[in-house]
């Protein structure tokens, strides 16, 4: 059981698979056409099509935003600002394009301090990366705080990474917010709630002029034809998406309840995973792997000492994972 990468443990909608099976030799032979996928994503997010840039997974959206934001080197090495711990692609992308990642620590509850972010801004700050919900804790950042921060960090971009927003049920995306905050960029992915991680499909959403520099970074055919064909079908199959969101929510509750029973610390998560302080994380990860359950050792990250992260996917998997966790933790006592 792969519970280490926050994937969709049920896979994609069966309708997506059928659509992919209908693709033929010409779809392989021709450059992909994005019009239908583009319209479907924009409609789904409730914004005009010119507010959306499709990307090869949100990873590419993060790289494109970092590259576009850090082009200006007039004041020296450009900086990206974020929190620690955080999703590692913010730092990987920033350093890959010659920028410097600056981080401020979260407190023990993994709560964001907007004051700490404001205090860490420098004239070289070009972009601020914040995930909502946060990875690896799953904690939510109130949307008002993010809107306020976007205004405060301008002209730097505020990149709100909403990879897990489907699970949290709230988003910063709406045309009025994007118009009022032209430095706000929102990242979305179809890897998680929609189960398209293997196809690589994400989107960056912002006011059109804000997106322009990112459009110049993303190659013209970044999504392949299979991802483009899958997107409208995945979006259309709401019943499947809603079923999966329910499974993940139930799994989250089951995992949180198990943590209480086992007397291990966790934090309220709005995403499809939870962070658990288990003690010797490496040993627990090894013991769970021996029982066929892969979870992620996050203990090396700031504030995540002794912690593992467990994906909350379909309930059946979660029950088996909890049984294995109970066995491992009880044996260790
Ligand atoms: C916070 C966050 N942002 C972005 C991504 C990347 O998503 P994608 O699969 O679309 O590249 C992930 C994947 O785990 C993530 O956790």
Short mmCIF file of C-alpha atoms and ligand atoms in Angstrom, two decimals:
data_model
loop_
_atom_site.label_atom_id
_atom_site.label_comp_id
_atom_site.label_asym_id
_atom_site.label_seq_id
_atom_site.Cartn_x
_atom_site.Cartn_y
_atom_site.Cartn_z
CA UNK A 1 0.00 0.00 0.00
CA UNK A 2 1.44 3.30 -1.12
CA UNK A 3 0.54 5.72 1.64
CA UNK A 4 3.73 7.78 1.35
CA UNK A 5 3.13 10.25 -1.50
CA UNK A 6 -0.41 11.53 -0.88
CA UNK A 7 -1.60 9.91 -4.08
CA UNK A 8 -5.19 8.93 -4.84
CA UNK A 9 -5.18 5.36 -3.55
CA UNK A 10 -8.26 4.44 -5.63
CA UNK A 11 -6.77 5.62 -8.95
CA UNK A 12 -8.57 7.73 -11.55
CA UNK A 13 -12.27 7.63 -12.43
CA UNK A 14 -13.17 4.60 -14.61
CA UNK A 15 -14.56 7.10 -17.13
CA UNK A 16 -11.07 8.57 -17.52
CA UNK A 17 -9.63 5.16 -18.31
CA UNK A 18 -12.34 4.59 -20.94
CA UNK A 19 -11.57 7.96 -22.54
CA UNK A 20 -7.87 7.12 -22.67
CA UNK A 21 -8.63 3.76 -24.28
CA UNK A 22 -10.49 5.57 -27.07
CA UNK A 23 -7.34 7.47 -28.07
CA UNK A 24 -5.65 6.17 -31.17
CA UNK A 25 -2.56 6.31 -33.36
CA UNK A 26 -3.26 9.85 -34.52
CA UNK A 27 -3.44 11.08 -30.93
CA UNK A 28 0.06 9.70 -30.47
CA UNK A 29 1.25 11.14 -33.75
CA UNK A 30 -0.08 14.68 -33.41
CA UNK A 31 0.77 17.53 -31.07
CA UNK A 32 -1.93 17.79 -28.41
CA UNK A 33 -4.86 20.19 -28.66
CA UNK A 34 -5.62 21.81 -25.30
CA UNK A 35 -8.76 23.79 -26.09
CA UNK A 36 -11.25 21.38 -24.49
CA UNK A 37 -9.07 20.70 -21.47
CA UNK A 38 -8.38 24.39 -20.99
CA UNK A 39 -12.07 25.31 -21.12
CA UNK A 40 -12.96 22.46 -18.79
CA UNK A 41 -10.38 23.48 -16.17
CA UNK A 42 -11.33 27.16 -16.34
CA UNK A 43 -15.04 26.32 -16.08
CA UNK A 44 -14.40 24.00 -13.16
CA UNK A 45 -12.41 26.69 -11.33
CA UNK A 46 -14.93 29.41 -12.16
CA UNK A 47 -12.56 31.75 -14.00
CA UNK A 48 -12.19 32.87 -17.63
CA UNK A 49 -9.84 30.71 -19.73
CA UNK A 50 -7.20 33.46 -19.89
CA UNK A 51 -6.73 33.11 -16.10
CA UNK A 52 -5.48 29.51 -16.45
CA UNK A 53 -2.15 28.08 -17.53
CA UNK A 54 -2.09 24.28 -17.79
CA UNK A 55 1.14 22.70 -16.58
CA UNK A 56 2.82 19.31 -16.50
CA UNK A 57 1.73 18.74 -12.93
CA UNK A 58 1.81 21.48 -10.35
CA UNK A 59 5.54 20.82 -9.97
CA UNK A 60 6.01 22.49 -13.35
CA UNK A 61 3.74 25.36 -12.26
CA UNK A 62 5.97 25.95 -9.24
CA UNK A 63 9.08 25.90 -11.42
CA UNK A 64 7.49 28.28 -13.94
CA UNK A 65 6.44 30.71 -11.22
CA UNK A 66 9.90 30.63 -9.61
CA UNK A 67 11.60 31.15 -12.98
CA UNK A 68 9.30 33.99 -14.01
CA UNK A 69 9.51 35.72 -10.63
CA UNK A 70 13.30 35.44 -10.29
CA UNK A 71 14.24 36.73 -13.75
CA UNK A 72 15.04 40.18 -12.41
CA UNK A 73 18.55 40.10 -10.92
CA UNK A 74 19.09 43.86 -10.66
CA UNK A 75 19.34 43.74 -6.84
CA UNK A 76 21.50 40.60 -6.64
CA UNK A 77 20.41 37.01 -6.09
CA UNK A 78 16.60 36.90 -6.13
CA UNK A 79 14.89 35.31 -3.16
CA UNK A 80 11.88 33.09 -2.65
CA UNK A 81 10.34 33.10 0.79
CA UNK A 82 8.47 30.28 2.49
CA UNK A 83 8.01 28.38 5.71
CA UNK A 84 9.81 25.40 7.21
CA UNK A 85 8.79 22.65 6.97
CA UNK A 86 7.34 22.87 3.46
CA UNK A 87 6.91 21.01 0.19
CA UNK A 88 10.46 20.66 -1.10
CA UNK A 89 9.84 21.76 -4.72
CA UNK A 90 9.75 25.43 -3.69
CA UNK A 91 13.40 25.26 -2.70
CA UNK A 92 14.40 22.84 -5.47
CA UNK A 93 12.88 25.11 -8.15
CA UNK A 94 14.22 28.34 -6.67
CA UNK A 95 17.79 27.08 -6.37
CA UNK A 96 17.63 25.40 -9.80
CA UNK A 97 17.08 28.77 -11.43
CA UNK A 98 19.81 30.46 -9.38
CA UNK A 99 17.67 32.01 -6.66
CA UNK A 100 17.91 31.65 -2.90
CA UNK A 101 15.23 30.10 -0.69
CA UNK A 102 14.61 31.86 2.61
CA UNK A 103 12.41 30.14 5.18
CA UNK A 104 10.78 31.09 8.46
CA UNK A 105 9.91 28.33 10.95
CA UNK A 106 6.31 27.48 11.74
CA UNK A 107 5.40 27.13 15.41
CA UNK A 108 4.86 23.75 17.09
CA UNK A 109 1.24 23.71 15.89
CA UNK A 110 2.35 24.34 12.26
CA UNK A 111 0.46 27.64 12.29
CA UNK A 112 1.53 30.40 9.94
CA UNK A 113 2.61 33.72 11.41
CA UNK A 114 1.92 36.42 8.84
CA UNK A 115 4.13 38.77 10.88
CA UNK A 116 7.07 36.39 10.51
CA UNK A 117 6.58 36.34 6.74
CA UNK A 118 6.36 40.13 6.59
CA UNK A 119 9.50 40.46 8.74
CA UNK A 120 11.47 38.17 6.43
CA UNK A 121 10.69 40.17 3.27
CA UNK A 122 13.71 41.87 1.68
CA UNK A 123 14.04 44.05 -1.44
CA UNK A 124 15.14 40.84 -3.20
CA UNK A 125 12.02 38.81 -2.32
CA UNK A 126 10.34 37.94 -5.61
CA UNK A 127 7.90 35.22 -4.60
CA UNK A 128 6.37 33.79 -1.42
CA UNK A 129 5.38 30.11 -1.50
CA UNK A 130 2.67 28.92 0.91
CA UNK A 131 0.74 25.68 0.70
CA UNK A 132 -2.87 25.68 1.87
CA UNK A 133 -3.52 23.13 3.28
CA UNK A 134 0.06 22.89 4.45
CA UNK A 135 2.19 19.89 3.56
CA UNK A 136 3.30 17.96 5.65
CA UNK A 137 0.95 18.91 8.54
CA UNK A 138 -2.33 19.28 6.62
CA UNK A 139 -3.18 22.44 8.55
CA UNK A 140 -5.32 25.10 6.92
CA UNK A 141 -4.34 28.76 6.62
CA UNK A 142 -7.35 31.10 6.96
CA UNK A 143 -8.07 32.58 3.52
CA UNK A 144 -8.26 36.10 4.96
CA UNK A 145 -4.69 35.80 6.20
CA UNK A 146 -3.55 34.75 2.73
CA UNK A 147 -5.43 37.61 1.07
CA UNK A 148 -3.91 40.07 3.54
CA UNK A 149 -0.44 38.65 2.97
CA UNK A 150 -0.82 38.88 -0.80
CA UNK A 151 -1.48 42.59 -0.42
CA UNK A 152 1.45 43.00 1.99
CA UNK A 153 4.09 41.12 -0.02
CA UNK A 154 3.38 42.91 -3.33
CA UNK A 155 5.12 43.45 -5.70
CA UNK A 156 6.45 39.98 -4.87
CA UNK A 157 4.13 37.18 -6.00
CA UNK A 158 2.17 35.22 -3.42
CA UNK A 159 2.04 31.65 -4.71
CA UNK A 160 -0.77 29.86 -2.87
CA UNK A 161 -0.24 26.16 -3.49
CA UNK A 162 -3.69 24.58 -3.37
CA UNK A 163 -2.60 21.03 -4.23
CA UNK A 164 -4.91 19.74 -1.47
CA UNK A 165 -7.69 22.34 -1.70
CA UNK A 166 -10.21 19.80 -3.04
CA UNK A 167 -9.97 17.99 0.30
CA UNK A 168 -10.22 21.21 2.32
CA UNK A 169 -13.19 22.47 0.33
CA UNK A 170 -12.01 26.08 0.07
CA UNK A 171 -10.00 28.12 -2.39
CA UNK A 172 -8.69 31.60 -3.08
CA UNK A 173 -9.72 31.29 -6.71
CA UNK A 174 -12.41 33.69 -7.79
CA UNK A 175 -12.25 36.35 -10.49
CA UNK A 176 -12.81 39.25 -8.06
CA UNK A 177 -9.98 38.17 -5.72
CA UNK A 178 -7.60 37.62 -8.64
CA UNK A 179 -8.46 41.03 -10.07
CA UNK A 180 -8.00 42.76 -6.70
CA UNK A 181 -4.72 40.96 -6.00
CA UNK A 182 -2.74 40.92 -9.25
CA UNK A 183 0.30 39.40 -7.49
CA UNK A 184 -1.71 36.36 -6.32
CA UNK A 185 -0.95 33.09 -8.12
CA UNK A 186 -2.81 29.92 -7.19
CA UNK A 187 -1.50 26.46 -8.02
CA UNK A 188 -3.80 23.44 -8.46
CA UNK A 189 -3.19 19.82 -9.31
CA UNK A 190 -5.25 16.93 -10.66
CA UNK A 191 -2.86 14.41 -9.08
CA UNK A 192 -4.62 14.16 -5.75
CA UNK A 193 -8.43 14.30 -5.66
CA UNK A 194 -8.69 13.29 -9.35
CA UNK A 195 -6.10 10.53 -9.33
CA UNK A 196 -4.16 11.74 -12.40
CA UNK A 197 -0.67 11.82 -10.84
CA UNK A 198 0.72 9.47 -13.47
CA UNK A 199 -0.55 11.68 -16.31
CA UNK A 200 0.91 14.91 -14.85
CA UNK A 201 -1.72 17.65 -15.01
CA UNK A 202 -1.77 20.85 -13.02
CA UNK A 203 -2.80 24.46 -13.44
CA UNK A 204 -1.60 27.87 -12.43
CA UNK A 205 -4.34 30.46 -11.98
CA UNK A 206 -3.89 34.24 -11.85
CA UNK A 207 -4.87 37.48 -13.54
CA UNK A 208 -3.87 37.26 -17.24
CA UNK A 209 -1.03 39.82 -17.05
CA UNK A 210 0.43 37.99 -14.03
CA UNK A 211 0.38 34.71 -15.95
CA UNK A 212 2.12 36.13 -19.05
CA UNK A 213 5.72 35.73 -17.78
CA UNK A 214 4.90 32.13 -16.72
CA UNK A 215 3.42 31.35 -20.14
CA UNK A 216 6.82 32.24 -21.59
CA UNK A 217 8.49 29.66 -19.34
CA UNK A 218 6.14 26.68 -19.87
CA UNK A 219 6.87 24.94 -23.20
CA UNK A 220 3.97 25.00 -25.71
CA UNK A 221 3.17 21.26 -25.47
CA UNK A 222 3.94 20.62 -21.85
CA UNK A 223 0.91 18.42 -21.17
CA UNK A 224 0.72 15.30 -23.29
CA UNK A 225 -2.35 14.25 -25.27
CA UNK A 226 -3.42 11.72 -22.63
CA UNK A 227 -3.49 14.31 -19.87
CA UNK A 228 -5.38 16.73 -22.14
CA UNK A 229 -7.96 14.03 -22.95
CA UNK A 230 -8.32 12.97 -19.34
CA UNK A 231 -8.92 16.39 -17.78
CA UNK A 232 -12.46 17.16 -19.09
CA UNK A 233 -13.62 13.62 -18.28
CA UNK A 234 -12.13 13.65 -14.78
CA UNK A 235 -13.75 17.02 -14.08
CA UNK A 236 -17.09 15.84 -15.46
CA UNK A 237 -17.23 12.76 -13.22
CA UNK A 238 -18.17 14.64 -10.06
CA UNK A 239 -19.71 11.60 -8.46
CA UNK A 240 -16.37 9.82 -8.51
CA UNK A 241 -14.52 12.84 -7.17
CA UNK A 242 -17.06 13.34 -4.39
CA UNK A 243 -16.93 9.66 -3.48
CA UNK A 244 -13.15 9.88 -3.17
CA UNK A 245 -13.26 13.08 -1.10
CA UNK A 246 -15.61 11.29 1.31
CA UNK A 247 -13.33 8.29 1.51
CA UNK A 248 -10.37 10.54 2.29
CA UNK A 249 -12.34 12.50 4.91
CA UNK A 250 -13.48 9.30 6.63
CA UNK A 251 -9.92 7.94 6.52
CA UNK A 252 -8.60 11.15 8.06
CA UNK A 253 -11.05 10.79 10.95
CA UNK A 254 -10.20 7.10 11.41
CA UNK A 255 -6.48 7.91 11.48
CA UNK A 256 -6.96 10.81 13.92
CA UNK A 257 -9.08 8.59 16.21
CA UNK A 258 -6.43 5.86 16.07
CA UNK A 259 -3.78 8.41 17.09
CA UNK A 260 -5.85 9.35 20.14
CA UNK A 261 -6.28 5.66 21.06
CA UNK A 262 -2.57 5.04 20.62
CA UNK A 263 -1.60 8.15 22.53
CA UNK A 264 0.45 9.66 19.68
CA UNK A 265 0.40 13.31 18.67
CA UNK A 266 -1.17 14.47 15.44
CA UNK A 267 -2.49 17.78 14.09
CA UNK A 268 -5.87 18.67 12.56
CA UNK A 269 -5.49 18.00 8.83
CA UNK A 270 -7.66 19.35 6.01
CA UNK A 271 -5.74 17.36 3.39
CA UNK A 272 -5.55 13.69 2.31
CA UNK A 273 -2.84 12.84 4.83
CA UNK A 274 -1.95 13.27 8.47
CA UNK A 275 1.31 13.83 10.27
CA UNK A 276 1.90 11.65 13.32
CA UNK A 277 4.61 11.87 15.97
CA UNK A 278 5.44 8.21 16.48
CA UNK A 279 8.81 8.28 18.26
CA UNK A 280 11.46 6.45 16.28
CA UNK A 281 10.14 7.36 12.84
CA UNK A 282 12.71 5.39 10.82
CA UNK A 283 11.98 2.22 12.79
CA UNK A 284 8.21 2.65 12.45
CA UNK A 285 8.51 3.28 8.70
CA UNK A 286 10.61 0.11 8.40
CA UNK A 287 8.20 -2.00 10.46
CA UNK A 288 5.20 -0.73 8.50
CA UNK A 289 7.00 -1.44 5.21
CA UNK A 290 7.62 -4.99 6.41
CA UNK A 291 3.82 -5.26 6.77
CA UNK A 292 3.27 -3.92 3.26
CA UNK A 293 2.42 -0.33 4.25
CA UNK A 294 4.60 2.48 2.88
CA UNK A 295 4.46 5.77 4.79
CA UNK A 296 6.80 8.74 4.66
CA UNK A 297 9.49 9.48 7.22
CA UNK A 298 9.37 13.27 7.71
CA UNK A 299 11.44 13.29 10.89
CA UNK A 300 14.41 15.06 9.31
CA UNK A 301 12.38 18.21 8.63
CA UNK A 302 12.21 21.26 10.89
CA UNK A 303 9.46 20.83 13.48
CA UNK A 304 8.67 17.27 12.32
CA UNK A 305 11.00 15.44 14.68
CA UNK A 306 9.85 11.81 15.20
CA UNK A 307 7.07 12.24 12.64
CA UNK A 308 5.72 10.12 9.82
CA UNK A 309 3.13 11.19 7.25
CA UNK A 310 0.35 8.81 6.27
CA UNK A 311 -1.91 9.23 3.23
CA UNK A 312 -5.65 9.16 3.97
CA UNK A 313 -7.07 7.40 0.91
CA UNK A 314 -9.74 4.75 0.57
CA UNK A 315 -11.17 3.55 3.87
CA UNK A 316 -10.33 -0.09 3.29
CA UNK A 317 -6.61 0.74 2.96
CA UNK A 318 -6.78 3.01 5.97
CA UNK A 319 -8.23 0.29 8.20
CA UNK A 320 -5.41 -2.04 7.21
CA UNK A 321 -2.81 0.68 7.76
CA UNK A 322 -4.24 1.45 11.20
CA UNK A 323 -4.12 -2.22 12.18
CA UNK A 324 -0.47 -2.34 11.12
CA UNK A 325 0.32 0.89 12.97
CA UNK A 326 -1.33 -0.41 16.14
CA UNK A 327 0.69 -3.60 15.95
CA UNK A 328 3.98 -1.72 15.40
CA UNK A 329 3.44 0.92 18.08
CA UNK A 330 2.20 -1.55 20.68
CA UNK A 331 5.16 -3.87 20.00
CA UNK A 332 7.54 -0.93 20.50
CA UNK A 333 6.18 -0.24 24.01
C1 LIG B 1 2.04 20.91 -1.69
C2 LIG B 1 2.23 20.25 -3.03
N1 LIG B 1 2.31 21.02 -4.12
C3 LIG B 1 2.49 20.48 -5.33
C4 LIG B 1 2.60 19.11 -5.50
C5 LIG B 1 2.89 18.58 -6.87
O1 LIG B 1 1.77 18.07 -7.51
P1 LIG B 1 1.85 17.50 -8.97
O2 LIG B 1 1.71 16.01 -8.88
O3 LIG B 1 0.70 18.12 -9.69
O4 LIG B 1 3.16 17.90 -9.59
C6 LIG B 1 2.54 18.27 -4.40
C7 LIG B 1 2.68 16.82 -4.57
O5 LIG B 1 2.81 16.06 -3.66
C8 LIG B 1 2.35 18.86 -3.12
O6 LIG B 1 2.32 18.11 -2.01
#
